């Protein structure tokens, strides 16, 4: 149980607040971040499912990509910026409505996933996108995007600010007490709002399976926002530990674990993110492999497992009912909402049917596991009624 | 009865030739919520430093090592149903296993209360 080394770690703008709140700081993605606060992962996890959890995800990579010479016409400029970014990804950006957020993936020429990310069409400025990438990949992602757009667009990093996620059934009640207009946001949309003199870029999105928001704020106002949100008794700070258990229950893959540059969107069961228009045009990186896998089935596929007994962690072998090794766990742990161990992993297509009995090897012993539907815990995203 | 500690945060409460092993309050605080405990088999012969049990928190698995050599005489079956006893009552109700000590001399190499308090301050 070595203590986290503080060497060469970046700190987030709210570092002092985390320490003051009793956060246990650990290295993550090059940053020092709280893995948990004194109440612990289990209580933080359940609080988020029942109330509202406040997460500091400032290690991630928010940015804006703006066409260099906008005409001022929304459709013309959006088509121009979409044409610059789409060759890197498998998503349809062109047909995004103003303010709409899309989950997509940066791909290499072999169809492997370089990162999963959010790209949104700016509701205000023509020819602008809001792009949020993962912490561990952000330098490479930003370099890749900047190189692709050349002098035709300007990438402005915002990862010197704070990105806070407020997640849980009470999130909308809490945030609307500060910014009433956010009740108008549909799931997977964003806008810029004013809270007094402070500008907040707020997306109705998250990584827990709950309704919630991701809020970008300049570093100098981060503490004011953090304190204001925590002043509401429905809100508690939540560390990275519960962030991981919440996203695992929600069946959401984690880059660098469940996704990497050898894994395709079809293998990762993220085929929904290969947009129809892009499939028909076959104009995205690795289209040949990805379209073939979509047609004929991939060699391996991501599944969810319920594991009996001890949690099967990342790297644990998955075995068929005869004990033959067929795959590997890429994320696994204990699901606080279910009171049992769950895992994500990759197996050949013949073993992906829900109800398939498998085994996992934990410390050399075989334990029963069963393929189940994901999400393990149903998503409770906000759906606007028509 | 005396309590000794290892630098890996196991404790052993010594009662004559028998010891009761668990993890310290400091260790349970560091690990966080314990969700699963893998107990040793009764009768298992352990050398000092052997892996004896595994405690799993939400995030990670941690091995528990035998503080001294001996034979496992009893395990805390209550932990199968309620692994959180290690968090709520680590040095009493959250004990993990009992051991018949082979060589009492090995106890001299362990930390006493003051030495362990020093290590974890």
CSV table of C-alpha atoms in Angstrom, one decimal:
chain,number,residue,atom,x,y,z
A,1,UNK,CA,0.0,0.0,0.0
A,2,UNK,CA,2.5,2.5,-1.2
A,3,UNK,CA,1.6,6.1,-0.8
A,4,UNK,CA,1.2,8.1,-4.0
A,5,UNK,CA,4.3,9.8,-5.1
A,6,UNK,CA,3.8,13.5,-5.8
A,7,UNK,CA,6.7,13.7,-8.2
A,8,UNK,CA,6.1,15.2,-11.6
A,9,UNK,CA,2.3,15.1,-11.2
A,10,UNK,CA,0.2,17.9,-12.5
A,11,UNK,CA,-2.4,19.4,-10.1
A,12,UNK,CA,-5.9,20.4,-11.0
A,13,UNK,CA,-7.2,23.9,-10.1
A,14,UNK,CA,-9.2,22.4,-7.1
A,15,UNK,CA,-6.3,20.5,-5.7
A,16,UNK,CA,-6.4,22.3,-2.3
A,17,UNK,CA,-10.2,21.8,-2.1
A,18,UNK,CA,-9.7,18.0,-2.5
A,19,UNK,CA,-7.1,17.9,0.1
A,20,UNK,CA,-9.2,20.0,2.5
A,21,UNK,CA,-12.1,17.6,1.9
A,22,UNK,CA,-10.0,14.7,3.0
A,23,UNK,CA,-9.5,13.4,-0.5
A,24,UNK,CA,-6.9,10.6,-0.9
A,25,UNK,CA,-4.8,11.8,-3.7
A,26,UNK,CA,-3.4,9.3,-6.2
A,27,UNK,CA,-1.6,9.6,-9.6
A,28,UNK,CA,-4.0,9.3,-12.5
A,29,UNK,CA,-3.4,10.2,-16.1
A,30,UNK,CA,-0.4,12.3,-15.0
A,31,UNK,CA,-2.5,14.2,-12.5
A,32,UNK,CA,-2.8,14.1,-8.7
A,33,UNK,CA,-6.5,13.4,-8.1
A,34,UNK,CA,-8.7,12.1,-5.3
A,35,UNK,CA,-9.5,8.4,-5.5
A,36,UNK,CA,-11.9,8.7,-2.6
A,37,UNK,CA,-13.0,11.0,0.2
A,38,UNK,CA,-13.3,9.9,3.8
A,39,UNK,CA,-16.7,8.2,3.4
A,40,UNK,CA,-15.3,5.7,0.9
A,41,UNK,CA,-16.0,4.4,-2.5
A,42,UNK,CA,-19.1,2.4,-1.6
A,43,UNK,CA,-20.9,5.3,0.1
A,44,UNK,CA,-19.8,7.7,-2.7
A,45,UNK,CA,-21.1,5.3,-5.3
A,46,UNK,CA,-24.5,4.9,-3.6
A,47,UNK,CA,-24.8,8.6,-3.0
A,48,UNK,CA,-24.4,9.3,-6.7
A,49,UNK,CA,-27.1,6.8,-7.6
A,50,UNK,CA,-29.5,8.3,-5.0
A,51,UNK,CA,-28.6,12.0,-4.8
A,52,UNK,CA,-25.9,14.0,-6.6
A,53,UNK,CA,-22.2,13.3,-6.8
A,54,UNK,CA,-19.7,16.0,-7.7
A,55,UNK,CA,-16.6,14.8,-9.7
A,56,UNK,CA,-13.5,16.8,-10.6
A,57,UNK,CA,-12.6,15.5,-14.1
A,58,UNK,CA,-10.3,18.4,-14.9
A,59,UNK,CA,-7.6,16.0,-16.1
A,60,UNK,CA,-9.7,15.4,-19.2
A,61,UNK,CA,-9.2,17.4,-22.4
A,62,UNK,CA,-11.9,19.9,-23.2
A,63,UNK,CA,-11.2,22.1,-26.2
A,64,UNK,CA,-12.9,24.1,-28.9
A,65,UNK,CA,-12.2,23.7,-32.6
A,66,UNK,CA,-13.2,26.8,-34.7
A,67,UNK,CA,-13.0,27.3,-38.4
A,68,UNK,CA,-10.3,29.8,-39.2
A,69,UNK,CA,-12.3,31.9,-41.7
A,70,UNK,CA,-16.0,31.6,-40.9
A,71,UNK,CA,-18.5,33.0,-43.4
A,72,UNK,CA,-21.0,33.6,-40.6
A,73,UNK,CA,-23.5,31.2,-42.2
A,74,UNK,CA,-24.1,28.4,-39.7
A,75,UNK,CA,-24.7,25.6,-42.2
A,76,UNK,CA,-21.8,26.6,-44.4
A,77,UNK,CA,-19.3,26.9,-41.6
A,78,UNK,CA,-20.5,23.8,-39.8
A,79,UNK,CA,-20.1,21.8,-43.1
A,80,UNK,CA,-16.6,23.2,-43.4
A,81,UNK,CA,-15.5,22.2,-39.8
A,82,UNK,CA,-17.2,18.8,-40.1
A,83,UNK,CA,-15.2,18.1,-43.3
A,84,UNK,CA,-12.0,18.7,-41.4
A,85,UNK,CA,-12.7,16.5,-38.4
A,86,UNK,CA,-14.7,13.7,-39.9
A,87,UNK,CA,-11.8,12.0,-41.7
A,88,UNK,CA,-10.4,11.2,-38.2
A,89,UNK,CA,-13.5,9.7,-36.7
A,90,UNK,CA,-16.4,7.4,-37.5
A,91,UNK,CA,-19.2,9.7,-36.4
A,92,UNK,CA,-21.6,11.9,-38.4
A,93,UNK,CA,-20.7,15.5,-37.3
A,94,UNK,CA,-22.2,17.1,-40.3
A,95,UNK,CA,-25.8,16.3,-39.3
A,96,UNK,CA,-25.5,17.4,-35.7
A,97,UNK,CA,-28.0,20.0,-34.6
A,98,UNK,CA,-26.7,23.2,-32.9
A,99,UNK,CA,-25.9,22.2,-29.3
A,100,UNK,CA,-26.0,18.5,-30.0
A,101,UNK,CA,-23.3,16.3,-28.4
A,102,UNK,CA,-22.1,13.1,-30.1
A,103,UNK,CA,-20.1,10.2,-28.7
A,104,UNK,CA,-17.5,9.1,-31.3
A,105,UNK,CA,-14.1,7.6,-31.7
A,106,UNK,CA,-10.7,8.6,-33.2
A,107,UNK,CA,-9.6,5.7,-35.3
A,108,UNK,CA,-6.3,4.6,-36.8
A,109,UNK,CA,-6.0,3.4,-40.4
A,110,UNK,CA,-6.5,-0.2,-39.2
A,111,UNK,CA,-9.8,0.7,-37.6
A,112,UNK,CA,-8.4,0.5,-34.1
A,113,UNK,CA,-9.6,3.0,-31.4
A,114,UNK,CA,-7.1,5.8,-30.6
A,115,UNK,CA,-9.6,7.4,-28.2
A,116,UNK,CA,-13.3,7.7,-27.5
A,117,UNK,CA,-14.5,11.3,-27.2
A,118,UNK,CA,-17.3,13.7,-27.3
A,119,UNK,CA,-17.8,16.1,-30.2
A,120,UNK,CA,-20.5,18.8,-30.1
A,121,UNK,CA,-21.8,21.4,-32.5
A,122,UNK,CA,-21.5,24.8,-30.9
A,123,UNK,CA,-25.0,26.3,-30.4
A,124,UNK,CA,-23.7,29.9,-30.7
A,125,UNK,CA,-20.7,30.3,-33.0
A,126,UNK,CA,-20.9,29.1,-36.7
A,127,UNK,CA,-18.1,26.6,-37.6
A,128,UNK,CA,-17.2,25.8,-34.0
A,129,UNK,CA,-17.1,22.4,-32.2
A,130,UNK,CA,-16.7,21.5,-28.5
A,131,UNK,CA,-14.4,18.5,-28.3
A,132,UNK,CA,-13.7,16.6,-25.1
A,133,UNK,CA,-11.0,13.8,-25.1
A,134,UNK,CA,-9.6,11.5,-22.5
A,135,UNK,CA,-6.7,12.5,-20.1
A,136,UNK,CA,-4.3,9.8,-21.0
A,137,UNK,CA,-4.5,10.4,-24.7
A,138,UNK,CA,-5.1,14.1,-24.9
A,139,UNK,CA,-1.6,15.2,-26.1
A,140,UNK,CA,-1.7,12.7,-29.0
A,141,UNK,CA,-5.3,13.5,-29.8
A,142,UNK,CA,-4.8,17.3,-29.8
A,143,UNK,CA,-1.7,16.9,-32.0
A,144,UNK,CA,-3.6,14.6,-34.4
A,145,UNK,CA,-6.5,17.0,-34.7
A,146,UNK,CA,-4.3,20.1,-35.0
A,147,UNK,CA,-2.3,18.4,-37.8
A,148,UNK,CA,-5.4,17.3,-39.6
A,149,UNK,CA,-7.0,20.8,-39.6
A,150,UNK,CA,-3.8,22.6,-40.5
A,151,UNK,CA,-4.4,26.3,-40.9
A,152,UNK,CA,-8.0,25.8,-41.8
A,153,UNK,CA,-9.2,25.7,-38.1
A,154,UNK,CA,-7.9,26.7,-34.7
A,155,UNK,CA,-7.8,24.3,-31.8
A,156,UNK,CA,-8.1,26.0,-28.4
A,157,UNK,CA,-7.3,23.8,-25.4
A,158,UNK,CA,-9.4,24.4,-22.3
A,159,UNK,CA,-7.7,21.8,-20.0
A,160,UNK,CA,-6.2,24.6,-17.9
A,161,UNK,CA,-9.7,25.2,-16.5
A,162,UNK,CA,-11.8,22.9,-14.3
A,163,UNK,CA,-14.3,20.3,-15.7
A,164,UNK,CA,-16.8,19.2,-13.1
A,165,UNK,CA,-19.3,16.5,-13.5
A,166,UNK,CA,-22.5,16.6,-11.4
A,167,UNK,CA,-24.2,13.3,-11.6
A,168,UNK,CA,-27.3,11.6,-10.1
A,169,UNK,CA,-31.0,12.0,-9.9
A,170,UNK,CA,-30.8,15.2,-7.9
A,171,UNK,CA,-28.2,16.8,-10.3
A,172,UNK,CA,-30.8,18.8,-12.3
A,173,UNK,CA,-32.4,20.1,-9.1
A,174,UNK,CA,-29.1,21.2,-7.7
A,175,UNK,CA,-27.7,22.8,-10.8
A,176,UNK,CA,-31.0,24.5,-11.8
A,177,UNK,CA,-31.0,26.3,-8.4
A,178,UNK,CA,-27.8,28.1,-9.7
A,179,UNK,CA,-28.6,28.2,-13.4
A,180,UNK,CA,-32.4,27.8,-14.0
A,181,UNK,CA,-32.0,27.6,-17.8
A,182,UNK,CA,-30.2,24.2,-17.7
A,183,UNK,CA,-33.6,22.5,-17.3
A,184,UNK,CA,-34.0,23.1,-21.0
A,185,UNK,CA,-31.0,21.0,-21.9
A,186,UNK,CA,-31.9,17.6,-23.4
A,187,UNK,CA,-29.6,14.6,-22.9
A,188,UNK,CA,-26.5,14.9,-25.0
A,189,UNK,CA,-26.8,18.6,-25.7
A,190,UNK,CA,-24.8,21.6,-24.4
A,191,UNK,CA,-24.8,25.3,-24.2
A,192,UNK,CA,-23.0,28.2,-22.6
A,193,UNK,CA,-24.7,29.8,-19.6
A,194,UNK,CA,-24.1,32.7,-17.3
A,195,UNK,CA,-24.0,32.2,-13.5
A,196,UNK,CA,-23.7,35.8,-12.3
A,197,UNK,CA,-20.6,37.0,-14.0
A,198,UNK,CA,-19.2,33.6,-14.6
A,199,UNK,CA,-19.5,31.7,-17.9
A,200,UNK,CA,-20.2,28.0,-17.6
A,201,UNK,CA,-20.2,25.6,-20.6
A,202,UNK,CA,-22.7,22.9,-19.5
A,203,UNK,CA,-23.3,19.6,-21.3
A,204,UNK,CA,-26.1,17.2,-20.2
A,205,UNK,CA,-24.0,14.1,-20.3
A,206,UNK,CA,-21.8,12.0,-18.0
A,207,UNK,CA,-20.1,8.7,-17.3
A,208,UNK,CA,-22.3,7.2,-14.5
A,209,UNK,CA,-25.5,6.1,-16.3
A,210,UNK,CA,-27.4,8.7,-14.3
A,211,UNK,CA,-28.8,12.0,-15.4
A,212,UNK,CA,-26.2,14.7,-15.0
A,213,UNK,CA,-24.1,17.5,-16.3
A,214,UNK,CA,-20.5,18.2,-17.2
A,215,UNK,CA,-19.5,21.8,-16.4
A,216,UNK,CA,-16.5,23.6,-17.9
A,217,UNK,CA,-15.4,26.7,-15.8
A,218,UNK,CA,-12.3,28.9,-15.9
A,219,UNK,CA,-9.7,28.0,-13.3
A,220,UNK,CA,-10.2,31.3,-11.4
A,221,UNK,CA,-13.9,30.6,-10.8
A,222,UNK,CA,-13.6,26.8,-10.1
A,223,UNK,CA,-13.5,27.2,-6.3
A,224,UNK,CA,-16.6,29.4,-6.3
A,225,UNK,CA,-18.6,26.9,-8.4
A,226,UNK,CA,-17.2,23.9,-6.3
A,227,UNK,CA,-18.2,25.6,-3.1
A,228,UNK,CA,-21.6,26.6,-4.4
A,229,UNK,CA,-22.5,23.1,-5.6
A,230,UNK,CA,-21.3,21.5,-2.3
A,231,UNK,CA,-23.3,24.0,-0.3
A,232,UNK,CA,-26.4,22.0,-1.4
A,233,UNK,CA,-27.0,19.2,1.0
A,234,UNK,CA,-27.9,16.9,-1.9
A,235,UNK,CA,-24.3,17.1,-3.2
A,236,UNK,CA,-21.1,15.2,-2.0
A,237,UNK,CA,-17.7,15.1,-3.6
A,238,UNK,CA,-17.0,11.8,-5.3
A,239,UNK,CA,-13.6,10.4,-6.2
A,240,UNK,CA,-12.2,8.4,-9.1
A,241,UNK,CA,-12.8,5.1,-7.4
A,242,UNK,CA,-16.6,5.5,-7.5
A,243,UNK,CA,-16.4,7.1,-10.9
A,244,UNK,CA,-14.9,3.8,-12.1
A,245,UNK,CA,-17.4,1.5,-10.3
A,246,UNK,CA,-20.3,3.7,-11.5
A,247,UNK,CA,-19.2,3.6,-15.2
A,248,UNK,CA,-18.6,-0.1,-14.9
A,249,UNK,CA,-22.1,-0.7,-13.7
A,250,UNK,CA,-23.3,1.5,-16.5
A,251,UNK,CA,-21.4,-0.8,-19.0
A,252,UNK,CA,-19.4,2.1,-20.3
A,253,UNK,CA,-15.9,1.2,-21.6
A,254,UNK,CA,-12.8,2.9,-20.3
A,255,UNK,CA,-10.1,3.9,-22.7
A,256,UNK,CA,-6.8,2.2,-22.1
A,257,UNK,CA,-8.6,-0.7,-20.5
A,258,UNK,CA,-11.7,-1.8,-22.5
A,259,UNK,CA,-10.6,0.1,-25.6
A,260,UNK,CA,-7.2,0.4,-27.2
A,261,UNK,CA,-5.6,0.9,-30.6
A,262,UNK,CA,-6.0,-2.8,-31.6
A,263,UNK,CA,-9.7,-2.9,-30.8
A,264,UNK,CA,-12.3,-1.8,-33.3
A,265,UNK,CA,-15.7,-0.2,-32.6
A,266,UNK,CA,-17.5,-3.4,-33.7
A,267,UNK,CA,-15.4,-5.6,-31.4
A,268,UNK,CA,-16.0,-3.1,-28.6
A,269,UNK,CA,-19.8,-3.3,-29.2
A,270,UNK,CA,-19.8,0.4,-30.0
A,271,UNK,CA,-21.2,-0.1,-33.5
A,272,UNK,CA,-24.0,2.4,-32.8
A,273,UNK,CA,-21.2,5.1,-32.9
A,274,UNK,CA,-20.3,4.2,-36.5
A,275,UNK,CA,-22.9,6.6,-38.1
A,276,UNK,CA,-25.1,5.4,-41.0
A,277,UNK,CA,-24.0,8.2,-43.3
A,278,UNK,CA,-20.3,7.4,-42.7
A,279,UNK,CA,-20.9,3.6,-43.2
A,280,UNK,CA,-22.6,4.3,-46.5
A,281,UNK,CA,-19.8,6.5,-47.6
A,282,UNK,CA,-17.1,4.1,-46.1
A,283,UNK,CA,-15.0,7.3,-45.7
A,284,UNK,CA,-13.6,6.8,-42.1
A,285,UNK,CA,-10.2,5.3,-41.0
A,286,UNK,CA,-10.2,1.5,-41.1
A,287,UNK,CA,-13.6,1.4,-42.9
A,288,UNK,CA,-12.7,-1.8,-44.7
A,289,UNK,CA,-12.1,-3.7,-41.5
A,290,UNK,CA,-14.9,-2.1,-39.6
A,291,UNK,CA,-17.5,-2.7,-42.4
A,292,UNK,CA,-16.3,-6.3,-42.9
A,293,UNK,CA,-16.7,-6.9,-39.1
A,294,UNK,CA,-20.1,-5.4,-39.1
A,295,UNK,CA,-21.1,-7.6,-42.0
A,296,UNK,CA,-19.5,-10.9,-41.0
A,297,UNK,CA,-19.0,-10.5,-37.3
A,298,UNK,CA,-15.8,-9.6,-35.5
A,299,UNK,CA,-13.3,-12.2,-34.1
A,300,UNK,CA,-13.9,-11.1,-30.6
A,301,UNK,CA,-16.5,-9.0,-28.9
A,302,UNK,CA,-16.9,-7.1,-25.6
A,303,UNK,CA,-19.4,-8.6,-23.2
A,304,UNK,CA,-20.6,-8.0,-19.7
A,305,UNK,CA,-20.2,-10.8,-17.1
A,306,UNK,CA,-21.6,-11.4,-13.6
A,307,UNK,CA,-18.9,-13.1,-11.7
A,308,UNK,CA,-19.5,-15.4,-8.7
A,309,UNK,CA,-17.2,-14.9,-5.7
A,310,UNK,CA,-14.1,-12.8,-5.8
A,311,UNK,CA,-14.0,-10.0,-8.3
A,312,UNK,CA,-12.2,-10.8,-11.6
A,313,UNK,CA,-9.9,-7.8,-12.3
A,314,UNK,CA,-8.4,-6.5,-15.5
A,315,UNK,CA,-6.2,-9.2,-17.0
A,316,UNK,CA,-8.1,-12.2,-15.6
A,317,UNK,CA,-8.5,-15.0,-18.1
A,318,UNK,CA,-12.0,-15.9,-19.3
A,319,UNK,CA,-12.6,-19.6,-19.8
A,320,UNK,CA,-15.3,-21.6,-21.5
A,321,UNK,CA,-17.3,-24.2,-19.5
A,322,UNK,CA,-14.7,-26.8,-20.2
A,323,UNK,CA,-11.9,-24.6,-18.8
A,324,UNK,CA,-10.4,-23.6,-22.2
A,325,UNK,CA,-9.1,-20.0,-22.2
A,326,UNK,CA,-11.1,-17.9,-24.7
A,327,UNK,CA,-10.7,-14.3,-23.6
A,328,UNK,CA,-9.6,-11.8,-21.1
A,329,UNK,CA,-11.3,-9.4,-18.6
A,330,UNK,CA,-10.5,-5.7,-19.4
A,331,UNK,CA,-12.3,-4.1,-16.4
A,332,UNK,CA,-13.7,-5.8,-13.4
A,333,UNK,CA,-14.6,-5.1,-9.9
A,334,UNK,CA,-17.4,-5.1,-7.3
A,335,UNK,CA,-20.7,-3.5,-8.2
A,336,UNK,CA,-21.9,-1.6,-5.1
A,337,UNK,CA,-25.5,-1.3,-6.5
A,338,UNK,CA,-25.7,-5.0,-7.2
A,339,UNK,CA,-23.7,-6.4,-4.3
A,340,UNK,CA,-21.8,-8.7,-6.6
A,341,UNK,CA,-18.7,-8.8,-8.9
A,342,UNK,CA,-19.1,-7.7,-12.5
A,343,UNK,CA,-16.7,-7.5,-15.4
A,344,UNK,CA,-16.2,-6.4,-19.0
A,345,UNK,CA,-14.1,-8.5,-21.3
A,346,UNK,CA,-13.6,-9.8,-24.8
A,347,UNK,CA,-14.6,-13.3,-26.0
A,348,UNK,CA,-15.2,-14.9,-29.4
A,349,UNK,CA,-18.7,-14.3,-30.9
A,350,UNK,CA,-19.8,-17.9,-30.1
A,351,UNK,CA,-19.8,-17.0,-26.4
A,352,UNK,CA,-21.5,-13.7,-26.5
A,353,UNK,CA,-25.1,-14.9,-26.1
A,354,UNK,CA,-26.8,-13.6,-22.9
A,355,UNK,CA,-27.0,-16.5,-20.5
A,356,UNK,CA,-23.8,-18.2,-21.7
A,357,UNK,CA,-22.1,-19.9,-18.8
A,358,UNK,CA,-18.4,-19.1,-18.6
A,359,UNK,CA,-15.6,-19.1,-16.0
A,360,UNK,CA,-13.0,-16.7,-15.0
A,361,UNK,CA,-9.6,-17.5,-13.5
A,362,UNK,CA,-8.9,-15.6,-10.3
A,363,UNK,CA,-5.6,-16.3,-8.5
A,364,UNK,CA,-5.4,-19.7,-10.3
A,365,UNK,CA,-8.9,-20.8,-9.4
A,366,UNK,CA,-11.9,-21.1,-11.7
A,367,UNK,CA,-15.0,-19.2,-10.7
A,368,UNK,CA,-18.4,-19.3,-12.4
A,369,UNK,CA,-19.4,-16.3,-14.6
A,370,UNK,CA,-22.3,-15.6,-16.9
A,371,UNK,CA,-22.8,-13.4,-19.9
A,372,UNK,CA,-25.4,-10.7,-19.1
A,373,UNK,CA,-26.9,-7.7,-20.8
A,374,UNK,CA,-25.1,-4.4,-20.3
A,375,UNK,CA,-25.7,-1.9,-18.8
A,376,UNK,CA,-25.6,-4.0,-15.6
A,377,UNK,CA,-27.6,-1.2,-13.9
A,378,UNK,CA,-30.1,0.5,-16.2
A,379,UNK,CA,-29.3,3.9,-17.5
A,380,UNK,CA,-31.5,6.7,-16.2
A,381,UNK,CA,-30.6,9.4,-18.6
A,382,UNK,CA,-32.9,12.4,-19.0
A,383,UNK,CA,-35.3,12.1,-21.9
A,384,UNK,CA,-37.2,15.2,-22.9
A,385,UNK,CA,-40.9,14.6,-23.4
A,386,UNK,CA,-42.1,15.7,-26.8
B,1,UNK,CA,-2.2,-11.5,25.4
B,2,UNK,CA,0.0,-9.2,23.3
B,3,UNK,CA,-0.5,-7.7,19.9
B,4,UNK,CA,2.3,-7.5,17.3
B,5,UNK,CA,2.3,-6.0,13.9
B,6,UNK,CA,4.1,-6.6,10.6
B,7,UNK,CA,5.3,-3.7,8.4
B,8,UNK,CA,2.7,-5.0,5.9
B,9,UNK,CA,0.0,-4.1,8.4
B,10,UNK,CA,-1.1,-7.5,9.6
B,11,UNK,CA,-1.6,-7.9,13.3
B,12,UNK,CA,-1.3,-11.0,15.4
B,13,UNK,CA,-2.9,-11.2,18.9
B,14,UNK,CA,-0.8,-13.8,20.7
B,15,UNK,CA,-2.4,-16.0,23.3
B,16,UNK,CA,0.1,-18.7,24.4
B,17,UNK,CA,1.0,-20.8,21.4
B,18,UNK,CA,-1.9,-19.5,19.3
B,19,UNK,CA,-2.4,-16.3,17.4
B,20,UNK,CA,-5.3,-14.4,15.8
B,21,UNK,CA,-4.5,-12.6,12.6
B,22,UNK,CA,-6.1,-9.7,10.9
B,23,UNK,CA,-5.3,-6.3,9.4
B,24,UNK,CA,-4.8,-3.1,11.4
B,25,UNK,CA,-7.2,-0.2,11.6
B,26,UNK,CA,-4.7,1.8,9.5
B,27,UNK,CA,-4.7,-0.9,6.8
B,28,UNK,CA,-8.5,-1.1,6.6
B,29,UNK,CA,-8.7,2.7,6.3
B,30,UNK,CA,-6.2,2.7,3.5
B,31,UNK,CA,-8.0,-0.2,1.6
B,32,UNK,CA,-11.4,1.3,2.0
B,33,UNK,CA,-14.6,-0.8,1.8
B,34,UNK,CA,-13.8,-4.5,1.9
B,35,UNK,CA,-16.2,-6.4,-0.4
B,36,UNK,CA,-14.8,-9.9,-0.5
B,37,UNK,CA,-12.4,-12.0,1.7
B,38,UNK,CA,-10.7,-15.2,0.5
B,39,UNK,CA,-10.0,-17.2,3.6
B,40,UNK,CA,-7.2,-19.8,4.0
B,41,UNK,CA,-8.2,-23.5,4.4
B,42,UNK,CA,-8.2,-24.8,8.0
B,43,UNK,CA,-5.1,-27.0,8.4
B,44,UNK,CA,-3.1,-25.1,5.9
B,45,UNK,CA,0.6,-24.9,6.9
B,46,UNK,CA,2.1,-21.5,6.4
B,47,UNK,CA,5.6,-20.2,6.5
B,48,UNK,CA,6.2,-16.6,7.8
B,49,UNK,CA,5.5,-14.3,4.8
B,50,UNK,CA,3.4,-16.8,2.9
B,51,UNK,CA,0.2,-15.5,1.3
B,52,UNK,CA,-2.5,-16.5,3.7
B,53,UNK,CA,-5.7,-14.7,2.6
B,54,UNK,CA,-6.8,-12.0,0.1
B,55,UNK,CA,-9.0,-9.0,0.9
B,56,UNK,CA,-10.7,-7.3,-1.9
B,57,UNK,CA,-11.8,-3.7,-1.8
B,58,UNK,CA,-14.0,-2.1,-4.5
B,59,UNK,CA,-10.9,-1.1,-6.4
B,60,UNK,CA,-8.2,-3.8,-5.7
B,61,UNK,CA,-7.1,-7.1,-4.2
B,62,UNK,CA,-4.6,-7.1,-1.4
B,63,UNK,CA,-2.7,-10.2,-0.1
B,64,UNK,CA,-2.6,-10.9,3.6
B,65,UNK,CA,0.7,-12.6,4.6
B,66,UNK,CA,1.3,-14.9,7.5
B,67,UNK,CA,3.0,-12.9,10.2
B,68,UNK,CA,4.7,-16.1,11.6
B,69,UNK,CA,4.9,-19.7,10.6
B,70,UNK,CA,2.3,-22.1,11.7
B,71,UNK,CA,-0.9,-24.0,10.9
B,72,UNK,CA,-4.3,-22.4,10.3
B,73,UNK,CA,-6.7,-23.7,13.0
B,74,UNK,CA,-9.8,-21.6,12.4
B,75,UNK,CA,-11.0,-19.0,9.9
B,76,UNK,CA,-13.6,-16.2,10.5
B,77,UNK,CA,-16.5,-17.5,8.5
B,78,UNK,CA,-18.5,-14.4,9.3
B,79,UNK,CA,-16.4,-12.6,6.8
B,80,UNK,CA,-18.0,-14.6,4.0
B,81,UNK,CA,-21.4,-12.9,4.6
B,82,UNK,CA,-20.1,-9.7,6.0
B,83,UNK,CA,-16.6,-8.7,4.7
B,84,UNK,CA,-17.2,-5.2,6.0
B,85,UNK,CA,-16.5,-6.4,9.5
B,86,UNK,CA,-12.8,-5.8,8.6
B,87,UNK,CA,-13.7,-2.1,8.2
B,88,UNK,CA,-16.1,-1.7,11.1
B,89,UNK,CA,-14.1,-3.8,13.7
B,90,UNK,CA,-10.7,-4.7,12.2
B,91,UNK,CA,-9.0,-5.7,15.4
B,92,UNK,CA,-11.8,-7.8,17.0
B,93,UNK,CA,-14.9,-9.0,15.0
B,94,UNK,CA,-12.9,-8.5,11.7
B,95,UNK,CA,-10.2,-11.1,12.5
B,96,UNK,CA,-9.3,-13.3,9.5
B,97,UNK,CA,-7.7,-16.5,10.8
B,98,UNK,CA,-6.2,-18.2,13.8
B,99,UNK,CA,-2.8,-19.9,13.7
B,100,UNK,CA,-1.0,-22.4,15.9
B,101,UNK,CA,2.5,-20.8,16.1
B,102,UNK,CA,5.4,-23.1,15.2
B,103,UNK,CA,8.2,-20.8,16.3
B,104,UNK,CA,7.5,-18.2,19.0
B,105,UNK,CA,10.9,-16.7,18.3
B,106,UNK,CA,9.5,-15.3,15.1
B,107,UNK,CA,7.3,-13.0,17.1
B,108,UNK,CA,10.4,-11.1,18.3
B,109,UNK,CA,10.9,-9.8,14.8
B,110,UNK,CA,7.5,-8.1,14.7
B,111,UNK,CA,6.6,-4.6,15.7
B,112,UNK,CA,5.0,-3.7,19.0
B,113,UNK,CA,2.3,-1.1,19.4
B,114,UNK,CA,4.7,1.8,19.7
B,115,UNK,CA,6.9,0.6,16.8
B,116,UNK,CA,3.8,0.1,14.6
B,117,UNK,CA,2.4,3.5,15.6
B,118,UNK,CA,5.7,5.0,14.5
B,119,UNK,CA,5.6,3.3,11.1
B,120,UNK,CA,2.1,4.6,10.3
B,121,UNK,CA,2.2,8.1,11.6
